[in-house]
JSON list of C-alpha atoms in Angstrom, two decimals:
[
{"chain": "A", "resi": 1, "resn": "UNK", "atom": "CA", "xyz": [0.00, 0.00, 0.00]},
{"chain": "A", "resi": 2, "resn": "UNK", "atom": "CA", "xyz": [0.77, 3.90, -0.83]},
{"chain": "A", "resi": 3, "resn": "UNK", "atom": "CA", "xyz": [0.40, 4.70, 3.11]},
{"chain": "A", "resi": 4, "resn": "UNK", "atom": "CA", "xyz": [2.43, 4.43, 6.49]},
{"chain": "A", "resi": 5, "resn": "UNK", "atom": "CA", "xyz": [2.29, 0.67, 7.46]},
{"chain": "A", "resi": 6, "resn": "UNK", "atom": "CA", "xyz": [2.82, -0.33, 11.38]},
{"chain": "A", "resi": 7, "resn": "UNK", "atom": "CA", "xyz": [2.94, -3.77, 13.26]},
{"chain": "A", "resi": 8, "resn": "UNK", "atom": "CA", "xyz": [2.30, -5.28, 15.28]},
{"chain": "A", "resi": 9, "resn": "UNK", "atom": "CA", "xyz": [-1.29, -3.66, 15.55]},
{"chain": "A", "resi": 10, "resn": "UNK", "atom": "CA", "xyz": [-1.49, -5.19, 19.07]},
{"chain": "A", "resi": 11, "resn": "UNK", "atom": "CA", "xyz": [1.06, -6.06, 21.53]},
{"chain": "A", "resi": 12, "resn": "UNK", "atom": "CA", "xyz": [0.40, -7.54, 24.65]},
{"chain": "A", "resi": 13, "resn": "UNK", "atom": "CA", "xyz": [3.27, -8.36, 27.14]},
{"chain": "A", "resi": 14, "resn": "UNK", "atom": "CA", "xyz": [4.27, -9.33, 30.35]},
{"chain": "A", "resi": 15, "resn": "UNK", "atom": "CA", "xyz": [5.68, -6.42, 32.92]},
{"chain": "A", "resi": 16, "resn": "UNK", "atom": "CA", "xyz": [9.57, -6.36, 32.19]},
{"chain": "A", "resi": 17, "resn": "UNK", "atom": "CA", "xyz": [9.65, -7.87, 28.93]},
{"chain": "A", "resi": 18, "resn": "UNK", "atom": "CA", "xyz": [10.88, -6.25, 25.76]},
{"chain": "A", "resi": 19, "resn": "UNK", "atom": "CA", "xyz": [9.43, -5.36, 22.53]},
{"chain": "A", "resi": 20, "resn": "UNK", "atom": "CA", "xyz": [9.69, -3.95, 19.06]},
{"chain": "A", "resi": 21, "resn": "UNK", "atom": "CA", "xyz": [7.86, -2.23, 17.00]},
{"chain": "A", "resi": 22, "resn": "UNK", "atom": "CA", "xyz": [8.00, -1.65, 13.17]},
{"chain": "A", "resi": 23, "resn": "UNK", "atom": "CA", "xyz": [7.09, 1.10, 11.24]},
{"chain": "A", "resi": 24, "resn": "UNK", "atom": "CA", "xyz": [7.60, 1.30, 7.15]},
{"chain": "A", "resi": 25, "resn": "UNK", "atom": "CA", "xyz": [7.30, 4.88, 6.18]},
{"chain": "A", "resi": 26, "resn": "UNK", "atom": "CA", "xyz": [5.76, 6.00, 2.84]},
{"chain": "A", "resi": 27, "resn": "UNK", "atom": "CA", "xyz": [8.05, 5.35, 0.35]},
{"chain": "A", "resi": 28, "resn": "UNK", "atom": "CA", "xyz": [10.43, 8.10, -0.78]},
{"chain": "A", "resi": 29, "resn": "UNK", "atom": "CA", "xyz": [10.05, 9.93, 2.72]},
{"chain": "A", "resi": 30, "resn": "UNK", "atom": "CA", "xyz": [13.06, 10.91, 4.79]},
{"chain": "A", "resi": 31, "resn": "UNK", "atom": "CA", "xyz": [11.76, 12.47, 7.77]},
{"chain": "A", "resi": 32, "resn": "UNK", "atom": "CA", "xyz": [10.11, 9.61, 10.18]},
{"chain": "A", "resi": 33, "resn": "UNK", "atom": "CA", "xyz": [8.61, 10.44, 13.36]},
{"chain": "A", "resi": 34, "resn": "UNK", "atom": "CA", "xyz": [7.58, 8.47, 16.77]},
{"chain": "A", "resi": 35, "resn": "UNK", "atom": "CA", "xyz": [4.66, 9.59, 18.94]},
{"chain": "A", "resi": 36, "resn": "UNK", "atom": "CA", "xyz": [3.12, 8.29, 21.76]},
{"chain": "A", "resi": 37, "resn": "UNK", "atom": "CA", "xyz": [-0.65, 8.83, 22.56]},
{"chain": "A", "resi": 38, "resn": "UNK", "atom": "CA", "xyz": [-2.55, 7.50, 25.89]},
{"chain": "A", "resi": 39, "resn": "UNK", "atom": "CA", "xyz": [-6.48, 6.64, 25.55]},
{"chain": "A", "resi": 40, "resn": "UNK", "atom": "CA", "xyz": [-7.95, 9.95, 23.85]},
{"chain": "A", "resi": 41, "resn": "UNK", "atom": "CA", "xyz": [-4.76, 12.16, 24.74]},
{"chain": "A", "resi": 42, "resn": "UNK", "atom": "CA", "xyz": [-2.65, 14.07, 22.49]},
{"chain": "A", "resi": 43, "resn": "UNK", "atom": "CA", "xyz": [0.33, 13.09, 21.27]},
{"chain": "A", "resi": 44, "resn": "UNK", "atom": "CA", "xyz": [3.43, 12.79, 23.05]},
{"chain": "A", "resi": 45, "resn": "UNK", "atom": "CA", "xyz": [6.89, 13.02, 21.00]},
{"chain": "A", "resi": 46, "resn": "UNK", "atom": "CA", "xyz": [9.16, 10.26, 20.92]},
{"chain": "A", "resi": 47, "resn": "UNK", "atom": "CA", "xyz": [11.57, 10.64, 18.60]},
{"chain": "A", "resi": 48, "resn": "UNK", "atom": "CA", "xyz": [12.94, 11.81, 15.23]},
{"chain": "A", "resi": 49, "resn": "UNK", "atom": "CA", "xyz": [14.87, 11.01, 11.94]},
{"chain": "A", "resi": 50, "resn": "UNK", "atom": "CA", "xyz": [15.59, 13.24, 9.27]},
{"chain": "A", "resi": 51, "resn": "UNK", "atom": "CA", "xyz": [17.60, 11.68, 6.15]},
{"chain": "A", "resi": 52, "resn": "UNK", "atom": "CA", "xyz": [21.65, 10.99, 7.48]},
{"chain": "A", "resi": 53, "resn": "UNK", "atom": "CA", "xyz": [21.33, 13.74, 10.90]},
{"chain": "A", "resi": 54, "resn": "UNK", "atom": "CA", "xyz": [22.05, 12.31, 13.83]},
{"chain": "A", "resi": 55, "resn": "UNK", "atom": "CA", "xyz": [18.33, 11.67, 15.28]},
{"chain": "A", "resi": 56, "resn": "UNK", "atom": "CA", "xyz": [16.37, 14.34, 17.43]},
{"chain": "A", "resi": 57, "resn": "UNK", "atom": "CA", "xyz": [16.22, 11.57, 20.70]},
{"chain": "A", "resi": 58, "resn": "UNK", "atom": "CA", "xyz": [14.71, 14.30, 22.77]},
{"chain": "A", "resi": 59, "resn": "UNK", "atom": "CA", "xyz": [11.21, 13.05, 24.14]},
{"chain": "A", "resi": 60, "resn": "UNK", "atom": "CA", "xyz": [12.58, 9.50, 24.81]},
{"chain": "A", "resi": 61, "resn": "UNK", "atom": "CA", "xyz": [10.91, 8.71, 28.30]},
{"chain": "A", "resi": 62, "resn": "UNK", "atom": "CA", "xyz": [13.83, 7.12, 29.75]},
{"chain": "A", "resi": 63, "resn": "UNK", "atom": "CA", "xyz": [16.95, 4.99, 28.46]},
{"chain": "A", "resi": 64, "resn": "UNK", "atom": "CA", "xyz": [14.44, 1.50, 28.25]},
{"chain": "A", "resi": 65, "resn": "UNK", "atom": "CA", "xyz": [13.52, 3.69, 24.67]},
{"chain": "A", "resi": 66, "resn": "UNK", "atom": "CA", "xyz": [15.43, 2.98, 21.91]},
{"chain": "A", "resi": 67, "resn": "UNK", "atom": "CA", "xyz": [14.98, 3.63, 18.03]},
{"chain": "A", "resi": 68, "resn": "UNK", "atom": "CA", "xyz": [17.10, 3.11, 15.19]},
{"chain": "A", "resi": 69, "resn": "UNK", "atom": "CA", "xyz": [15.96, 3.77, 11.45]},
{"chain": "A", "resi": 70, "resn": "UNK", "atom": "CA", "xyz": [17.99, 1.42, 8.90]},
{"chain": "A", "resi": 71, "resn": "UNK", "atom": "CA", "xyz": [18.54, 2.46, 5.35]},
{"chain": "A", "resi": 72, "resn": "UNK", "atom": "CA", "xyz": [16.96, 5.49, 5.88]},
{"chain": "A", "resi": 73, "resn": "UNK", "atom": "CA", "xyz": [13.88, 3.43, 5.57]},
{"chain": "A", "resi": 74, "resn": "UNK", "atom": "CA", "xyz": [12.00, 0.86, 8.15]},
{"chain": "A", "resi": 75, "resn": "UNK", "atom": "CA", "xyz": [12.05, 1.90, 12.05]},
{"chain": "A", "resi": 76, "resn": "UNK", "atom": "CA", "xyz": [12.06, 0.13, 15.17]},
{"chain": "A", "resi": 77, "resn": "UNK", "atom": "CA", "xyz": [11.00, 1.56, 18.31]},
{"chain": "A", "resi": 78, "resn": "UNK", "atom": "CA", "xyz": [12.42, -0.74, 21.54]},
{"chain": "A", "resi": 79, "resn": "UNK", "atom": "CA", "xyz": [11.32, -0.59, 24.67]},
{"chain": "A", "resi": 80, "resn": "UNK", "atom": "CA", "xyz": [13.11, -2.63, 27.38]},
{"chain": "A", "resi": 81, "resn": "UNK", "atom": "CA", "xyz": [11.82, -4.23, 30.24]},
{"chain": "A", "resi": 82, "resn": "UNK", "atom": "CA", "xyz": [8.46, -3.32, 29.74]},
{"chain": "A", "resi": 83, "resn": "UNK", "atom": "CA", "xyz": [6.83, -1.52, 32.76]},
{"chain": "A", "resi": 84, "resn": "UNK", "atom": "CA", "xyz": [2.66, -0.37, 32.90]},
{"chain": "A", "resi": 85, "resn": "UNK", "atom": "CA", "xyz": [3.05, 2.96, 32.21]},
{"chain": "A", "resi": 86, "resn": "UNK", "atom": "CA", "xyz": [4.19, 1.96, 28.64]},
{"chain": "A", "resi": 87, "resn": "UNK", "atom": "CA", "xyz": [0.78, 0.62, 27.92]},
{"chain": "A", "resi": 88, "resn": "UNK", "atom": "CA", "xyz": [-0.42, 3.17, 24.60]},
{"chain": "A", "resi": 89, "resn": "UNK", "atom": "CA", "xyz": [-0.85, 3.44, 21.41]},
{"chain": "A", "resi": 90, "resn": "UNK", "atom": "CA", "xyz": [2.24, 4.12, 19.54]},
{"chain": "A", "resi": 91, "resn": "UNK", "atom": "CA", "xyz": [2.03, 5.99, 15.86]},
{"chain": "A", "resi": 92, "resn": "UNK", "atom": "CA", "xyz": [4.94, 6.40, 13.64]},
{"chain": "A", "resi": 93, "resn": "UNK", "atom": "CA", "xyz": [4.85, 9.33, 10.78]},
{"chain": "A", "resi": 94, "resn": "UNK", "atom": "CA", "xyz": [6.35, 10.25, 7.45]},
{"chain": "A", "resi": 95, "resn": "UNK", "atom": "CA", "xyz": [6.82, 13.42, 5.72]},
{"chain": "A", "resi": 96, "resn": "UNK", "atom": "CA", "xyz": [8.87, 14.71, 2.80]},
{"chain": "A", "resi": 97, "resn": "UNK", "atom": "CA", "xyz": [10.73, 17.41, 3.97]},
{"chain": "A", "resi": 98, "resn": "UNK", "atom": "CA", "xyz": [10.32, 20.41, 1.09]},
{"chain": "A", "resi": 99, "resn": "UNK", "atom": "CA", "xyz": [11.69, 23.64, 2.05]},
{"chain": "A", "resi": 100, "resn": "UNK", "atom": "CA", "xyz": [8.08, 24.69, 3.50]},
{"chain": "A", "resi": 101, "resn": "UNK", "atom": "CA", "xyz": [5.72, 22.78, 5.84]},
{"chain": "A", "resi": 102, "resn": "UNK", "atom": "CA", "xyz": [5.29, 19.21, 5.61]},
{"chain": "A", "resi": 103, "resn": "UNK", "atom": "CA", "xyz": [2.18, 17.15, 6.51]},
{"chain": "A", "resi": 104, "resn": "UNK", "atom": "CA", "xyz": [2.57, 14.23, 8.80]},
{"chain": "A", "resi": 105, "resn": "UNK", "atom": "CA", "xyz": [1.22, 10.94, 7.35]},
{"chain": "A", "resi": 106, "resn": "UNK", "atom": "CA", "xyz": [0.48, 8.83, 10.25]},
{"chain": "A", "resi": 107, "resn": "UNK", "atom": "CA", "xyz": [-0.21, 5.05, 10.66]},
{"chain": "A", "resi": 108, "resn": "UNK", "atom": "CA", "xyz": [-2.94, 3.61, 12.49]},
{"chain": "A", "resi": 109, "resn": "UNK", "atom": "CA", "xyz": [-0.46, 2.63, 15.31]},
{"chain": "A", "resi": 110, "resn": "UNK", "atom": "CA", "xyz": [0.40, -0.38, 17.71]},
{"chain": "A", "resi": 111, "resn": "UNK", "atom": "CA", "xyz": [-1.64, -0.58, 20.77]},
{"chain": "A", "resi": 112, "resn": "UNK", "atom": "CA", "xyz": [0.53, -2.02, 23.22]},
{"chain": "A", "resi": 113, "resn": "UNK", "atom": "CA", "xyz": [-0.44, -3.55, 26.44]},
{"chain": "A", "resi": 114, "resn": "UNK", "atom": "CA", "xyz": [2.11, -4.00, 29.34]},
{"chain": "A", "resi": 115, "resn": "UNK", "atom": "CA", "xyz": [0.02, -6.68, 31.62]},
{"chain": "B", "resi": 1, "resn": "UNK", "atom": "CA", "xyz": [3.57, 22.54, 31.41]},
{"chain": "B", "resi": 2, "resn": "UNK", "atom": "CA", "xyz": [1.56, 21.60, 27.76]},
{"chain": "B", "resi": 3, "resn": "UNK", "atom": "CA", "xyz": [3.29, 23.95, 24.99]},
{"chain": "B", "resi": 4, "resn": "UNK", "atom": "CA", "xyz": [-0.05, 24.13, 23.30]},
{"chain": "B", "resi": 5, "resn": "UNK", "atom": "CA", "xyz": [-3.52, 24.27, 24.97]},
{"chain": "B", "resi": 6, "resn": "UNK", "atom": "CA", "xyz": [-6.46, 23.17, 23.23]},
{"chain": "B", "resi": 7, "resn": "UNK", "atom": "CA", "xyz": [-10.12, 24.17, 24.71]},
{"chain": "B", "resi": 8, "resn": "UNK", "atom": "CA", "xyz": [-11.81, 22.88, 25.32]},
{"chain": "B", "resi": 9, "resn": "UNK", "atom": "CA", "xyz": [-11.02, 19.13, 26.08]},
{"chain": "B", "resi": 10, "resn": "UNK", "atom": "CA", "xyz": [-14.60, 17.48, 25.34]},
{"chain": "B", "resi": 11, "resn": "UNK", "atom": "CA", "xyz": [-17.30, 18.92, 23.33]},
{"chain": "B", "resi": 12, "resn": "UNK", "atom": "CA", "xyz": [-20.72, 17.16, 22.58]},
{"chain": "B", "resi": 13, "resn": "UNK", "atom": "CA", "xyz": [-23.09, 18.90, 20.66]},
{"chain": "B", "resi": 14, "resn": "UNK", "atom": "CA", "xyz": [-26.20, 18.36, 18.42]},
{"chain": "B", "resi": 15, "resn": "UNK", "atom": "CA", "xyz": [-26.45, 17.92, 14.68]},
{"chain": "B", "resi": 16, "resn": "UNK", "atom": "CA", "xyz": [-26.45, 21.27, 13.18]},
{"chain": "B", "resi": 17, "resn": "UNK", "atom": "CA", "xyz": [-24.78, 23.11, 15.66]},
{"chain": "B", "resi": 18, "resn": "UNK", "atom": "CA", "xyz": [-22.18, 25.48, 15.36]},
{"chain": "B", "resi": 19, "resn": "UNK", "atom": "CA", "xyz": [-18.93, 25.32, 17.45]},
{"chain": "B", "resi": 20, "resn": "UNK", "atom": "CA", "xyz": [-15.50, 26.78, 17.67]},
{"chain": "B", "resi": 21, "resn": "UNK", "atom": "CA", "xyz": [-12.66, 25.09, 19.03]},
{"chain": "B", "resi": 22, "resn": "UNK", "atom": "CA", "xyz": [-8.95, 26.69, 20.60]},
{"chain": "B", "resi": 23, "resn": "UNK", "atom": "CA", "xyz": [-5.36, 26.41, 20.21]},
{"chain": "B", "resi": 24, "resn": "UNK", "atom": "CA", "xyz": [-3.45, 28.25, 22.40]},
{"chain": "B", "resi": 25, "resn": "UNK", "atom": "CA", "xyz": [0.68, 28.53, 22.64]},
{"chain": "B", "resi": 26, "resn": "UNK", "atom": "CA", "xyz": [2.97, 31.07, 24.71]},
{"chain": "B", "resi": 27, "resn": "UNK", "atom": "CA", "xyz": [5.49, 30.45, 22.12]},
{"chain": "B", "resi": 28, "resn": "UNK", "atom": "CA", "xyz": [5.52, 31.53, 18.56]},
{"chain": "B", "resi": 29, "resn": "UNK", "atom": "CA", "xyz": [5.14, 29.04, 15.78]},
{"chain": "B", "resi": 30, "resn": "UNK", "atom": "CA", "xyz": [6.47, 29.20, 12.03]},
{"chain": "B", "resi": 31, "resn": "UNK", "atom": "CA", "xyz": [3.15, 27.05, 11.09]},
{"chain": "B", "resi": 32, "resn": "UNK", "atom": "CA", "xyz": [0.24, 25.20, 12.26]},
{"chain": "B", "resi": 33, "resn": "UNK", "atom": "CA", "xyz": [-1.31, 22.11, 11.43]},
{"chain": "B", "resi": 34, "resn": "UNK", "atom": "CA", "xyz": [-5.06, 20.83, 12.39]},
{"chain": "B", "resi": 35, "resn": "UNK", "atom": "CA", "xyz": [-5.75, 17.02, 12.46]},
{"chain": "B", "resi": 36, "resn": "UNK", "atom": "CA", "xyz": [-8.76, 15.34, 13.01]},
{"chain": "B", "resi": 37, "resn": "UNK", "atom": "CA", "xyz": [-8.33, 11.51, 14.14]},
{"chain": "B", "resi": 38, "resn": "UNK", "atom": "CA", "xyz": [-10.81, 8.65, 14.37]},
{"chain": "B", "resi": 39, "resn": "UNK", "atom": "CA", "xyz": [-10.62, 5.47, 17.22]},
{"chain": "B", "resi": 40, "resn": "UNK", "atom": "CA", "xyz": [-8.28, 3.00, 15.84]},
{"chain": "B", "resi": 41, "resn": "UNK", "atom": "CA", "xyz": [-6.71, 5.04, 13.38]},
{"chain": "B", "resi": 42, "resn": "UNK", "atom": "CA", "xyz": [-4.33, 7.32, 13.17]},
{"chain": "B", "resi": 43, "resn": "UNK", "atom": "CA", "xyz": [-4.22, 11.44, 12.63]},
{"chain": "B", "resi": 44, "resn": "UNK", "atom": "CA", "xyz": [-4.80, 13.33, 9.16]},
{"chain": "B", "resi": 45, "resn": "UNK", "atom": "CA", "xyz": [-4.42, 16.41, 8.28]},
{"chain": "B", "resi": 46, "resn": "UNK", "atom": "CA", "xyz": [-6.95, 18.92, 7.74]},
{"chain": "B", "resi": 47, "resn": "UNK", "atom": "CA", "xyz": [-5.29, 22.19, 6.51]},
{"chain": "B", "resi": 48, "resn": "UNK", "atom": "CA", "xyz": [-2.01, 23.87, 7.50]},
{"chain": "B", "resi": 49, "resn": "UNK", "atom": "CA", "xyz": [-1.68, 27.72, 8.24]},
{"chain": "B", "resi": 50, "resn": "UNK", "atom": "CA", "xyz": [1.56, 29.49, 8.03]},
{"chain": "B", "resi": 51, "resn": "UNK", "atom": "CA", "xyz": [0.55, 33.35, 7.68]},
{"chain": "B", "resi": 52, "resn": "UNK", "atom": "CA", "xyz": [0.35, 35.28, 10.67]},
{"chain": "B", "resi": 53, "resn": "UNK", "atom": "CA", "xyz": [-4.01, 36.37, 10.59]},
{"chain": "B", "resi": 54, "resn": "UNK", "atom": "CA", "xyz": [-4.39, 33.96, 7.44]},
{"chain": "B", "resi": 55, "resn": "UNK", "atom": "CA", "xyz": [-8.07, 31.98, 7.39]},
{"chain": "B", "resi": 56, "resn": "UNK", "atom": "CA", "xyz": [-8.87, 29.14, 5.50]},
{"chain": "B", "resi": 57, "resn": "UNK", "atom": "CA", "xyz": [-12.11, 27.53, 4.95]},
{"chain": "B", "resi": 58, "resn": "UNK", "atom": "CA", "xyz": [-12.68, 23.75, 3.93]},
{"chain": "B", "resi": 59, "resn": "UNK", "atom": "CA", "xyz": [-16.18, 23.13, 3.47]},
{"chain": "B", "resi": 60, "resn": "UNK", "atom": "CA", "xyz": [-17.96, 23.72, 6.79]},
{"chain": "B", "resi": 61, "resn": "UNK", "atom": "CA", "xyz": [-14.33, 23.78, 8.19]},
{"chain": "B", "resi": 62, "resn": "UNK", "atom": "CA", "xyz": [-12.97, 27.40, 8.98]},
{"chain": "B", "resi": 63, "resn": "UNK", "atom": "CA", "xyz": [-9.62, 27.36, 10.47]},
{"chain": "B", "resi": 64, "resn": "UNK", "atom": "CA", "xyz": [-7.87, 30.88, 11.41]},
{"chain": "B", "resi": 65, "resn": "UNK", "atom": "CA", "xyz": [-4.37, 31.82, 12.41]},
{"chain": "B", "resi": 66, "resn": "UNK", "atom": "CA", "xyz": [-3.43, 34.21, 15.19]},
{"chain": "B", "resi": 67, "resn": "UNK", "atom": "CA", "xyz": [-1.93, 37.98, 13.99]},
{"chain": "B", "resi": 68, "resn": "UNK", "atom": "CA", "xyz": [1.09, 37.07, 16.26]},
{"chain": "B", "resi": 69, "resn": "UNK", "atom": "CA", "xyz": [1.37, 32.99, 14.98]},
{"chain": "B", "resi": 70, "resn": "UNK", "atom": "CA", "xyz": [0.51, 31.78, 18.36]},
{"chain": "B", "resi": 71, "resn": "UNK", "atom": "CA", "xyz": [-2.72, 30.95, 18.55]},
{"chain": "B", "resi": 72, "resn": "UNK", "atom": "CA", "xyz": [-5.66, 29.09, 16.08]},
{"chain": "B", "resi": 73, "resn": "UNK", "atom": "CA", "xyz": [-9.06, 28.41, 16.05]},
{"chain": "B", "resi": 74, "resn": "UNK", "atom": "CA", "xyz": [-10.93, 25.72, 14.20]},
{"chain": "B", "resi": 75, "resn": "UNK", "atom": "CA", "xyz": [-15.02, 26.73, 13.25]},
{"chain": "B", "resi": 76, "resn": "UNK", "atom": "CA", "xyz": [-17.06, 24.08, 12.48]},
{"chain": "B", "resi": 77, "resn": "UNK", "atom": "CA", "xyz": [-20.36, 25.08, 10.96]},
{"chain": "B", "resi": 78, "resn": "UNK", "atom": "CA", "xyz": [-23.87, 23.35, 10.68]},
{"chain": "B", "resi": 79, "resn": "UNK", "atom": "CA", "xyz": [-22.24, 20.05, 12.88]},
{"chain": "B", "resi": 80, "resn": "UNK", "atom": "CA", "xyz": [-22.75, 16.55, 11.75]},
{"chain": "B", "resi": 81, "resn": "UNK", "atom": "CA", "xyz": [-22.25, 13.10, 13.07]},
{"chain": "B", "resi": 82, "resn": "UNK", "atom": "CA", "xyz": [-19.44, 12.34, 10.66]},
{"chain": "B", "resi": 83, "resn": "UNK", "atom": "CA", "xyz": [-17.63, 15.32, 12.22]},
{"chain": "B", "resi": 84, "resn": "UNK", "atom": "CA", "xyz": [-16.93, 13.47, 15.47]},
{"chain": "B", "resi": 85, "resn": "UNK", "atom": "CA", "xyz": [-13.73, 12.42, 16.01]},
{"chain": "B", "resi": 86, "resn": "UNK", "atom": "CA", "xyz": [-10.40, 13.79, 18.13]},
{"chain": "B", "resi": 87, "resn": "UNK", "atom": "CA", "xyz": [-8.94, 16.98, 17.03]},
{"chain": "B", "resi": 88, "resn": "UNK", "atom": "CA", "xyz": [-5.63, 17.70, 17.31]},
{"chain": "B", "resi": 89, "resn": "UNK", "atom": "CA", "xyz": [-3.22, 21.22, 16.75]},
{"chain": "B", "resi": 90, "resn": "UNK", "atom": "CA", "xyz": [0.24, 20.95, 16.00]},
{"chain": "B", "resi": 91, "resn": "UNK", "atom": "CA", "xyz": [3.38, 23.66, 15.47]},
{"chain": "B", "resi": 92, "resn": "UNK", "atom": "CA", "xyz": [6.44, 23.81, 13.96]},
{"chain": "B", "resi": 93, "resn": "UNK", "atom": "CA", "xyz": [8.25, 25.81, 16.68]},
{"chain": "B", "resi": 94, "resn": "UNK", "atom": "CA", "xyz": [10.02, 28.46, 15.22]},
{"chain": "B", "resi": 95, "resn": "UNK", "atom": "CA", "xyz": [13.30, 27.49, 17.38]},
{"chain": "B", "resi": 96, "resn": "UNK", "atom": "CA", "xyz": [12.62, 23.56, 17.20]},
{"chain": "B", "resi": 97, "resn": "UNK", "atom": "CA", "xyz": [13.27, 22.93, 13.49]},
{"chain": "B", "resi": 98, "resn": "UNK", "atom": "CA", "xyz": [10.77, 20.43, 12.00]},
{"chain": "B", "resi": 99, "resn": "UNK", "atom": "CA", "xyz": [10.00, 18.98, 14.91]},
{"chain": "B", "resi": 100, "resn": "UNK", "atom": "CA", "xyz": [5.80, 19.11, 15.52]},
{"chain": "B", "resi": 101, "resn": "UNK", "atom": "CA", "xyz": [4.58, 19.54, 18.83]},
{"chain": "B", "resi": 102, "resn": "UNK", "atom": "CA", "xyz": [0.77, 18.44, 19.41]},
{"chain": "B", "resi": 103, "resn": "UNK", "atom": "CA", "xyz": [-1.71, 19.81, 21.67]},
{"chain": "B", "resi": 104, "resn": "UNK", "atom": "CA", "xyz": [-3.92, 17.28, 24.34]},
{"chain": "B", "resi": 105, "resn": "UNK", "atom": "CA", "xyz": [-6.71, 17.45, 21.73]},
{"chain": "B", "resi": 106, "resn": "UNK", "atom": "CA", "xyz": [-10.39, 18.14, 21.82]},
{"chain": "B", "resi": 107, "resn": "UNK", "atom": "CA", "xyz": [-12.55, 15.08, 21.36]},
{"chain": "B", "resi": 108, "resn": "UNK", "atom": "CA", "xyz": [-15.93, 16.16, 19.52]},
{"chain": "B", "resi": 109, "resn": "UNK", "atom": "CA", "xyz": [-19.37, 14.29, 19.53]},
{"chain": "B", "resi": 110, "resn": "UNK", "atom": "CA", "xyz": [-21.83, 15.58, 17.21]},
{"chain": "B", "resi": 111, "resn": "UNK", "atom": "CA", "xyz": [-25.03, 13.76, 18.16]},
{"chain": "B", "resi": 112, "resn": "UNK", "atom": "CA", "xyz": [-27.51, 13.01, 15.28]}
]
């Protein structure tokens, strides 16, 4: 498909287990984005990747958050031992960076629950 | 502290109502983006403002910039079910590059 593809859709795991989770950006799109959004909050920033620049790590929660973005292409957002207050949906963007302002195109997420 | 406000948080109205909902910022912002999201999915955008007092209407939508680029509003005329959903604000900081900040949201129900 044309759009922003995420998985797993749902996660469920165990307090203190880790996970990944995949996002393949729109093809052609350099800047990728990680957000974090509890039940019918906003969105909380993650994380950032723009072409070859050293990624904008700033809204990582704590050091159990890791991302890495290989081939400038497909993302995975870690999270290591797992704790409650991880439990949210997590939505990955794309955007082609144009001089002006870019629209986010978002996935539908991964809701993940930390049991 | 939540860089941009949005007012208010719930909103549940009847079909064919108007309403008018707020985005509110201390800082200034080089743009501003409106999104409307539905359960399960995720955000799109509606419109983008850049222009300091610039107004743009989509349909019943009628989205307006602040003079001094830090606040918008969002106008939603003549309300209808398929209208519900979460809306969100976002800006591109002027000082924070591309990097989108989004506001708590305002989750809309537009009751038939």
């Amino acid at each position: 498909g044309a759009g922003v593809s995420q998985s797993p859709s749902n996660k469920v795991t165990e307090k203190g287990k880790d996970v990944e989770l995949r996002c393949d950006p729109i093809s052609g799109h350099t800047a990728l984005y990680w957000y974090r959004q509890s039940l019918g909050q906003g969105l909380e920033f993650l994380i950032y990747f723009q072409g070859n620049s050293a990624p904008d790590k700033s809204g990582l929660p704590s050091d159990r958050f890791s991302a890495e973005r290989t081939g400038g292409s497909v993302s995975t957002l870690t999270i290591q031992r797992t704790q409650q207050e991880d439990s949210a949906v997590y939505l990955c963007a794309s955007s082609q960076p144009t001089g002006g302002v870019s629209p986010l195109h978002f996935g539908n997420g991964t809701r993940l629950t930390v049991t | 502290t939540q860089l941009l406000e949005q007012s208010p948080q719930f909103l549940s109205i009847q079909e064919g109502e108007n309403l008018t909902v707020y985005c509110n910022s201390s800082s200034v912002f080089s743009s501003l983006q409106w999104y409307r999201q539905e359960p399960g999915e995720g955000p799109v955008l509606l419109v983008t403002v850049v222009t300091g007092g610039e107004v743009k209407k989509l349909k019943r939508l009628t989205f307006q910039f602040g003079d001094a680029r830090k606040d918008s509003s969002l106008h939603i005329t003549a309300a209808q079910p398929g209208d519900t959903g979460l809306y969100l604000c976002a800006g591109e900081e002027e000082t924070s590059g591309s990097r989108l900040t989004f506001g708590e949201g305002t989750q809309l129900t537009v009751n038939p």
